[in-house]
Short mmCIF file of C-alpha atoms in Angstrom, two decimals:
data_model
loop_
_atom_site.label_atom_id
_atom_site.label_comp_id
_atom_site.label_asym_id
_atom_site.label_seq_id
_atom_site.Cartn_x
_atom_site.Cartn_y
_atom_site.Cartn_z
CA MET Q 11 -88.33 4.91 -23.68
CA SER Q 12 -86.78 1.64 -22.95
CA GLU Q 13 -89.45 -0.13 -24.40
CA VAL Q 14 -88.45 -2.71 -26.72
CA THR Q 15 -90.75 -3.31 -29.80
CA LYS Q 16 -90.60 -5.70 -32.95
CA ILE Q 17 -89.52 -4.15 -36.50
CA PHE Q 18 -91.45 -5.95 -39.40
CA PRO Q 19 -89.81 -6.23 -42.40
CA SER Q 20 -92.64 -4.20 -44.21
CA ASP Q 21 -91.94 -1.28 -42.47
CA THR Q 22 -89.22 0.08 -44.60
CA ARG Q 23 -88.78 3.49 -42.68
CA ALA Q 24 -87.60 1.64 -39.96
CA ILE Q 25 -85.57 -0.58 -41.99
CA LYS Q 26 -83.81 2.09 -43.21
CA GLU Q 27 -83.34 3.11 -39.58
CA VAL Q 28 -82.22 0.25 -38.16
CA SER Q 29 -79.34 -0.05 -41.41
CA ALA Q 30 -78.30 3.26 -40.57
CA LEU Q 31 -77.68 2.77 -36.81
CA LEU Q 32 -75.99 -0.30 -37.63
CA GLU Q 33 -73.89 1.82 -40.47
CA GLN Q 34 -72.67 3.92 -37.28
CA GLU Q 35 -71.03 1.15 -36.07
CA GLY Q 36 -69.61 -0.50 -39.07
CA ILE Q 37 -72.38 -3.27 -39.11
CA ARG Q 38 -73.96 -4.00 -41.89
CA LEU Q 39 -77.35 -4.76 -41.50
CA ASP Q 40 -77.46 -9.35 -41.98
CA ARG Q 41 -79.95 -10.46 -44.87
CA ASN Q 42 -80.22 -13.42 -42.28
CA LEU Q 43 -82.75 -12.22 -39.80
CA ASP Q 44 -85.90 -13.46 -38.64
CA TYR Q 45 -86.65 -10.78 -36.27
CA ILE Q 46 -85.97 -7.60 -35.56
CA SER Q 47 -86.00 -5.46 -32.42
CA ALA Q 48 -85.66 -1.69 -31.45
CA ILE Q 49 -86.03 0.93 -28.90
CA ARG Q 50 -87.26 4.43 -30.01
CA ASP Q 51 -86.50 7.92 -28.40
CA ASP Q 52 -89.35 10.00 -27.40
CA ASP Q 53 -89.52 11.46 -31.29
CA TYR Q 54 -89.89 8.05 -32.49
CA HIS Q 55 -86.91 7.87 -33.56
CA ILE Q 56 -84.54 4.29 -33.33
CA ILE Q 57 -81.66 4.55 -30.80
CA ALA Q 58 -81.04 0.91 -30.30
CA THR Q 59 -81.27 -2.26 -31.89
CA GLY Q 60 -80.77 -6.19 -32.21
CA SER Q 61 -82.16 -8.73 -34.16
CA MET Q 62 -81.82 -12.52 -34.21
CA PHE Q 63 -81.80 -15.71 -36.86
CA HIS Q 64 -83.15 -18.87 -35.53
CA ASN Q 65 -81.03 -19.41 -31.78
CA THR Q 66 -78.60 -16.64 -33.25
CA LEU Q 67 -78.46 -13.15 -31.67
CA ARG Q 68 -76.77 -10.65 -33.86
CA CYS Q 69 -77.15 -6.69 -35.16
CA PHE Q 70 -76.81 -4.73 -32.21
CA ALA Q 71 -76.52 -1.27 -32.20
CA VAL Q 72 -76.86 1.68 -30.06
CA ASP Q 73 -77.33 5.53 -30.62
CA HIS Q 74 -73.56 7.16 -29.70
CA ARG Q 75 -75.94 9.59 -27.67
CA HIS Q 76 -77.38 7.19 -25.77
CA ARG Q 77 -74.45 4.55 -24.13
CA GLY Q 78 -74.90 4.32 -20.53
CA GLU Q 79 -78.23 3.90 -20.36
CA GLY Q 80 -78.44 0.02 -20.23
CA LEU Q 81 -80.53 0.35 -23.75
CA LEU Q 82 -78.52 -2.67 -24.92
CA ASN Q 83 -78.84 -5.10 -21.71
CA THR Q 84 -82.86 -4.37 -22.32
CA ILE Q 85 -82.24 -5.13 -26.10
CA VAL Q 86 -80.45 -8.38 -25.01
CA SER Q 87 -83.09 -9.22 -22.26
CA HIS Q 88 -86.11 -8.71 -24.93
CA LEU Q 89 -84.70 -11.37 -27.49
CA MET Q 90 -83.46 -13.82 -25.01
CA GLU Q 91 -86.96 -14.08 -23.66
CA GLN Q 92 -88.01 -14.47 -27.65
CA GLN Q 93 -85.35 -17.44 -27.50
CA LEU Q 94 -87.12 -18.94 -24.83
CA LEU Q 95 -90.71 -18.62 -26.38
CA ARG Q 96 -89.07 -20.33 -29.56
CA GLY Q 97 -88.05 -22.94 -26.73
CA ASN Q 98 -84.13 -22.39 -27.45
CA LEU Q 99 -81.65 -23.21 -24.09
CA GLU Q 100 -78.84 -22.89 -26.64
CA VAL Q 101 -78.44 -19.36 -27.68
CA PHE Q 102 -75.40 -18.31 -29.64
CA LEU Q 103 -74.63 -14.25 -30.49
CA TYR Q 104 -72.36 -12.29 -32.99
CA THR Q 105 -70.61 -9.50 -32.05
CA LYS Q 106 -67.63 -7.16 -32.52
CA PRO Q 107 -64.79 -7.76 -30.92
CA ALA Q 108 -64.81 -4.74 -29.00
CA SER Q 109 -67.87 -5.50 -27.85
CA ALA Q 110 -67.27 -9.36 -26.27
CA ARG Q 111 -66.15 -8.33 -23.10
CA PHE Q 112 -69.80 -6.61 -22.51
CA PHE Q 113 -71.81 -9.67 -23.55
CA HIS Q 114 -69.80 -11.72 -21.67
CA ASP Q 115 -70.83 -9.94 -18.27
CA LEU Q 116 -74.55 -10.60 -19.64
CA GLY Q 117 -73.71 -14.07 -19.53
CA PHE Q 118 -72.37 -15.22 -22.70
CA TYR Q 119 -69.24 -17.04 -23.34
CA GLU Q 120 -66.75 -16.44 -26.09
CA ILE Q 121 -66.14 -20.10 -28.38
CA ALA Q 122 -64.25 -19.02 -31.26
CA ARG Q 123 -63.06 -15.28 -32.65
CA VAL Q 124 -62.18 -14.06 -36.75
CA GLU Q 125 -59.64 -11.32 -35.55
CA GLY Q 126 -60.63 -8.12 -36.27
CA ARG Q 127 -63.93 -9.48 -37.48
CA LEU Q 128 -66.60 -10.96 -34.91
CA VAL Q 129 -66.46 -13.05 -31.99
CA PHE Q 130 -68.96 -15.86 -31.70
CA MET Q 131 -70.12 -16.54 -28.19
CA GLU Q 132 -72.92 -18.93 -26.35
CA ASN Q 133 -74.74 -18.75 -23.29
CA GLN Q 134 -73.53 -21.84 -22.12
CA PRO Q 135 -70.30 -22.29 -20.29
CA GLN Q 136 -69.44 -25.96 -21.57
CA GLY Q 137 -71.51 -26.16 -24.78
CA PHE Q 138 -68.40 -26.66 -27.27
CA SER Q 139 -66.71 -28.27 -24.34
CA ARG Q 140 -69.65 -30.92 -24.64
CA CYS Q 141 -69.70 -31.59 -27.93
CA LEU Q 142 -66.27 -32.16 -28.43
CA GLN Q 143 -66.34 -34.58 -25.68
CA ARG Q 144 -69.11 -36.30 -27.62
CA PHE Q 145 -67.11 -36.34 -30.79
CA GLN Q 146 -64.20 -38.02 -28.67
CA ASP Q 147 -66.49 -40.31 -27.07
CA GLU Q 148 -68.24 -41.88 -30.17
CA THR Q 149 -64.62 -41.96 -31.74
CA ALA Q 150 -63.45 -44.13 -28.96
CA ALA Q 151 -66.83 -46.07 -28.66
CA PHE Q 152 -66.16 -46.75 -32.67
CA LEU Q 153 -61.99 -47.74 -32.11
CA LYS Q 154 -63.06 -50.34 -29.21
CA ASN Q 155 -65.68 -51.91 -31.16
CA ARG Q 156 -63.44 -52.24 -34.23
CA LYS Q 157 -60.60 -53.12 -31.91
CA GLN Q 158 -58.43 -50.66 -33.63
CA THR Q 159 -55.58 -48.78 -32.04
CA LEU Q 160 -54.10 -44.98 -33.26
CA ASP Q 161 -50.76 -43.37 -32.41
CA GLY Q 162 -48.91 -40.63 -33.57
CA SER Q 163 -48.12 -42.04 -37.41
CA SER Q 164 -51.73 -42.82 -37.78
CA ARG Q 165 -53.79 -40.92 -40.51
CA THR Q 166 -56.61 -38.96 -39.21
CA ALA Q 167 -59.00 -37.25 -41.91
CA ALA Q 168 -62.73 -35.56 -42.28
CA ILE Q 169 -64.94 -35.20 -44.02
CA VAL Q 170 -67.99 -32.84 -43.49
CA MET Q 171 -70.89 -33.15 -45.77
CA ASN Q 172 -74.82 -33.02 -46.26
CA ALA Q 173 -75.66 -35.68 -48.49
CA ASN Q 174 -79.01 -33.93 -49.31
CA PRO Q 175 -79.52 -36.76 -50.20
CA PHE Q 176 -76.32 -39.42 -50.28
CA THR Q 177 -75.14 -39.59 -53.91
CA LEU Q 178 -72.45 -41.66 -55.91
CA GLY Q 179 -70.35 -38.71 -55.37
CA HIS Q 180 -70.66 -38.72 -51.72
CA ARG Q 181 -69.75 -42.34 -51.79
CA SER Q 182 -66.87 -41.68 -53.95
CA LEU Q 183 -65.11 -38.84 -51.99
CA ILE Q 184 -65.59 -41.27 -48.68
CA GLU Q 185 -63.96 -43.89 -50.39
CA ARG Q 186 -61.17 -42.21 -51.59
CA ALA Q 187 -60.60 -40.86 -47.83
CA SER Q 188 -60.95 -44.21 -46.16
CA ARG Q 189 -58.54 -45.82 -49.00
CA GLU Q 190 -55.82 -43.23 -48.08
CA ASN Q 191 -55.93 -42.64 -43.91
CA ASP Q 192 -56.02 -45.24 -40.92
CA LEU Q 193 -59.44 -43.04 -39.52
CA VAL Q 194 -61.98 -40.74 -41.42
CA HIS Q 195 -64.22 -38.77 -39.19
CA LEU Q 196 -67.51 -38.21 -41.32
CA PHE Q 197 -69.42 -34.89 -40.07
CA LEU Q 198 -72.82 -35.18 -41.17
CA VAL Q 199 -74.55 -31.72 -41.01
CA SER Q 200 -77.52 -32.35 -38.58
CA GLU Q 201 -79.22 -28.90 -39.05
CA ASP Q 202 -82.37 -29.37 -40.38
CA ALA Q 203 -82.83 -26.98 -42.92
CA SER Q 204 -82.86 -29.59 -45.97
CA LEU Q 205 -85.15 -31.37 -48.37
CA PHE Q 206 -84.20 -34.29 -46.89
CA PRO Q 207 -84.68 -34.13 -42.99
CA PHE Q 208 -81.29 -35.20 -40.80
CA ALA Q 209 -83.01 -38.88 -39.86
CA VAL Q 210 -83.33 -39.99 -43.41
CA ARG Q 211 -80.02 -38.29 -44.39
CA ARG Q 212 -78.26 -40.24 -41.52
CA LYS Q 213 -79.94 -43.38 -42.39
CA LEU Q 214 -78.65 -43.23 -46.28
CA VAL Q 215 -75.38 -42.34 -45.09
CA THR Q 216 -75.17 -45.02 -42.98
CA ALA Q 217 -75.93 -47.50 -45.35
CA GLY Q 218 -73.52 -46.09 -48.09
CA ILE Q 219 -70.68 -46.25 -45.64
CA ALA Q 220 -71.17 -49.61 -44.35
CA GLU Q 221 -68.42 -51.10 -46.81
CA PHE Q 222 -65.59 -48.54 -45.17
CA PRO Q 223 -64.58 -49.99 -41.91
CA ASN Q 224 -62.69 -47.14 -40.99
CA VAL Q 225 -65.19 -44.51 -41.32
CA CYS Q 226 -66.70 -43.09 -38.04
CA LEU Q 227 -70.03 -40.96 -38.74
CA HIS Q 228 -70.72 -38.15 -36.45
CA ALA Q 229 -73.62 -36.08 -36.18
CA SER Q 230 -72.49 -32.42 -36.43
CA GLY Q 231 -74.50 -30.61 -33.58
CA PRO Q 232 -74.43 -26.58 -33.96
CA TYR Q 233 -70.43 -26.24 -34.19
CA ILE Q 234 -69.73 -27.20 -37.86
CA ILE Q 235 -71.99 -25.90 -40.55
CA SER Q 236 -74.95 -24.78 -38.70
CA ASN Q 237 -77.32 -22.07 -39.02
CA ALA Q 238 -75.27 -20.84 -35.73
CA THR Q 239 -71.81 -20.91 -37.31
CA PHE Q 240 -72.72 -20.43 -41.62
CA PRO Q 241 -76.09 -19.79 -41.98
CA SER Q 242 -75.17 -18.69 -45.52
CA TYR Q 243 -74.54 -22.44 -46.17
CA PHE Q 244 -78.49 -22.58 -45.92
CA LEU Q 245 -79.97 -19.98 -48.06
CA PRO Q 246 -79.80 -19.62 -52.33
CA ASP Q 247 -76.47 -18.67 -54.01
CA ASP Q 248 -75.91 -15.02 -54.29
CA ASP Q 249 -73.62 -12.63 -53.48
CA THR Q 250 -73.78 -11.94 -49.64
CA ALA Q 251 -72.65 -15.30 -49.18
CA SER Q 252 -70.33 -14.45 -46.04
CA ILE Q 253 -66.70 -15.03 -45.99
CA GLY Q 254 -66.42 -14.25 -42.24
CA HIS Q 255 -69.41 -17.02 -41.65
CA ALA Q 256 -66.92 -19.40 -43.60
CA GLU Q 257 -63.77 -18.11 -41.70
CA LEU Q 258 -65.36 -18.97 -38.64
CA ASP Q 259 -66.86 -22.15 -39.34
CA LEU Q 260 -63.28 -23.28 -39.91
CA THR Q 261 -61.80 -21.44 -36.94
CA LEU Q 262 -63.93 -23.77 -34.98
CA PHE Q 263 -63.12 -26.81 -36.90
CA GLY Q 264 -59.84 -26.22 -36.56
CA LYS Q 265 -60.44 -26.70 -32.42
CA ILE Q 266 -62.85 -29.87 -33.29
CA ALA Q 267 -59.63 -31.12 -35.63
CA ALA Q 268 -57.16 -30.60 -32.62
CA ALA Q 269 -59.26 -32.24 -30.19
CA LEU Q 270 -59.28 -35.30 -32.70
CA GLY Q 271 -56.31 -35.56 -34.18
CA ILE Q 272 -57.60 -34.33 -37.84
CA ARG Q 273 -54.63 -33.45 -40.35
CA ARG Q 274 -56.58 -33.89 -43.33
CA ARG Q 275 -59.74 -32.34 -44.74
CA TYR Q 276 -61.32 -33.85 -47.84
CA VAL Q 277 -63.65 -31.78 -49.96
CA GLY Q 278 -65.21 -32.28 -53.43
CA GLU Q 279 -65.13 -29.71 -56.27
CA GLU Q 280 -67.92 -27.68 -56.73
CA PRO Q 281 -68.90 -26.32 -59.83
CA PHE Q 282 -72.87 -25.98 -59.04
CA SER Q 283 -72.91 -23.98 -55.55
CA GLN Q 284 -71.18 -20.39 -55.44
CA VAL Q 285 -71.85 -20.39 -51.72
CA THR Q 286 -69.99 -23.81 -51.10
CA ASP Q 287 -67.44 -23.28 -54.22
CA ARG Q 288 -66.61 -19.60 -51.84
CA TYR Q 289 -66.71 -21.66 -48.85
CA ASN Q 290 -63.82 -24.53 -50.22
CA GLN Q 291 -61.70 -21.47 -51.55
CA VAL Q 292 -61.61 -19.95 -47.78
CA MET Q 293 -61.14 -23.51 -46.89
CA ARG Q 294 -58.06 -24.11 -48.92
CA GLU Q 295 -56.57 -20.76 -47.49
CA LYS Q 296 -57.46 -21.21 -44.25
CA LEU Q 297 -56.75 -25.28 -43.28
CA PRO Q 298 -53.01 -25.05 -44.05
CA ALA Q 299 -52.57 -22.09 -41.54
CA LEU Q 300 -54.44 -24.55 -38.97
CA GLY Q 301 -51.92 -27.44 -39.53
CA ILE Q 302 -54.80 -29.05 -41.33
CA GLU Q 303 -53.96 -30.49 -45.16
CA CYS Q 304 -56.56 -29.57 -47.88
CA CYS Q 305 -57.66 -32.46 -49.92
CA VAL Q 306 -59.81 -30.90 -53.26
CA VAL Q 307 -61.22 -33.86 -54.92
CA PRO Q 308 -62.76 -33.97 -58.24
CA ARG Q 309 -66.34 -34.95 -58.73
CA LEU Q 310 -67.71 -38.15 -59.76
CA ALA Q 311 -68.69 -37.75 -63.59
CA VAL Q 312 -71.72 -39.52 -65.41
CA ASN Q 313 -71.93 -38.90 -69.03
CA GLY Q 314 -69.58 -35.87 -68.34
CA ARG Q 315 -71.37 -34.22 -65.81
CA ALA Q 316 -70.05 -33.90 -62.12
CA VAL Q 317 -72.59 -36.16 -59.85
CA SER Q 318 -74.46 -33.39 -57.15
CA ALA Q 319 -77.22 -33.73 -54.85
CA SER Q 320 -79.03 -30.75 -56.86
CA ASP Q 321 -79.47 -32.85 -59.73
CA VAL Q 322 -81.02 -35.85 -57.29
CA ARG Q 323 -83.27 -33.60 -56.09
CA GLN Q 324 -84.18 -32.42 -59.95
CA CYS Q 325 -84.37 -35.97 -60.89
CA ILE Q 326 -87.09 -36.38 -58.36
CA LYS Q 327 -89.07 -33.45 -59.13
CA ASP Q 328 -88.95 -33.86 -62.83
CA GLY Q 329 -89.79 -37.87 -62.48
CA GLU Q 330 -86.51 -38.64 -64.21
CA TRP Q 331 -85.70 -42.67 -62.62
CA GLU Q 332 -83.91 -43.79 -65.15
CA HIS Q 333 -81.25 -41.39 -65.04
CA LEU Q 334 -81.13 -40.84 -61.05
CA GLN Q 335 -80.75 -44.24 -60.74
CA THR Q 336 -76.83 -43.63 -61.94
CA LEU Q 337 -76.71 -40.86 -59.48
CA VAL Q 338 -77.44 -42.86 -56.24
CA PRO Q 339 -76.33 -46.12 -54.62
CA PRO Q 340 -78.93 -48.40 -54.52
CA ALA Q 341 -79.92 -47.82 -50.53
CA THR Q 342 -80.70 -44.24 -51.93
CA TYR Q 343 -82.12 -45.11 -55.00
CA ASP Q 344 -84.76 -48.12 -52.95
CA TRP Q 345 -85.61 -45.62 -50.09
CA LEU Q 346 -86.54 -42.62 -52.76
CA LYS Q 347 -88.89 -45.42 -54.19
CA SER Q 348 -90.44 -46.28 -51.19
CA GLY Q 349 -93.67 -45.62 -49.55
CA ASP Q 350 -91.18 -43.99 -46.44
CA ALA Q 351 -90.18 -41.24 -49.04
CA ALA Q 352 -93.54 -40.23 -50.51
CA GLY Q 353 -93.49 -37.32 -47.71
CA VAL Q 354 -89.59 -35.76 -49.01
CA ARG Q 355 -90.98 -36.49 -52.46
CA ARG Q 356 -94.37 -34.46 -52.32
CA ARG Q 357 -92.16 -31.43 -50.46
CA ILE Q 358 -89.61 -31.81 -53.58
CA ALA Q 359 -92.20 -31.68 -55.92
CA ALA Q 360 -93.77 -28.69 -54.32
CA THR Q 361 -90.70 -26.61 -54.38
CA PRO Q 362 -90.13 -24.11 -56.94
CA ASP Q 363 -86.08 -24.28 -57.17
CA VAL Q 364 -84.74 -27.72 -55.50
CA ARG Q 365 -81.19 -27.24 -56.63
CA HIS Q 366 -80.93 -24.49 -53.49
CA HIS Q 367 -82.04 -26.80 -50.80
#
């Protein structure tokens, strides 16, 4: 009875059973899943389930009539085996607050929680601490290289961006933050879930911020807007965008801000993406409670329309290079026209909807 099987999306009857089992526990079947597993009883009814999305585990439930039989432990062991097959050594987990102690006993460590809603855990006891240390070491090296020191009165800010690709709008936001602060931490989303790979985005951002001597660039890692913390960010806009994911991501950002002395976060207005706009709304509510000022900056406009990376991608797809040149810095434009960008151009041409990637 304890054999774990994979549930395929085409098995609508099993999916309904999984959904019903989760609903008994007050859990909605997550839209962001790429692997669903289950255990069935002798009558072939699903009595336990657990799922994955990339390197995260989520959506666990056991029928109340079968608790105490070790089924959840079996499900978790199975999913961890699947993660190893994927080559994932760092694994993250979502669970309800009441279940956190159980998963701790299975080798997971709490990173953050959204009270009354979810707990975010990982299987590496020092994973988040190592990430904080990396940010601090990068900052120390940056300041030393520029012979710059900070004290308690220094103004330290942050920007988080995907830059898919880097536009004049991104540059405008960074320029303002740079002008108004002594140090700006620029966290570039390092998750490779966009049409422009991280290595390319980093190259274009590095070129774009060269004139701002107080902007310190960091790869965000798995704890800032990643498929682990905020998977809705990487999906097409719809009403399933999770406020809980946004709250979790910002809870983690609050810990990062405390480690780096960040007191402001700059964000551009979002007229196009529903997911990002909802995230900005949660940010405006949550950041002040964490002691962080949320600075919402109007988007740079060209010919009356806000500049966006989605417009840039659409211009590439449509071959509108003259208009595109008004939206991006010279370094971005030159790279997009180069032979190095041929793969990205082909990928964009083959993507039906480039505004949501």
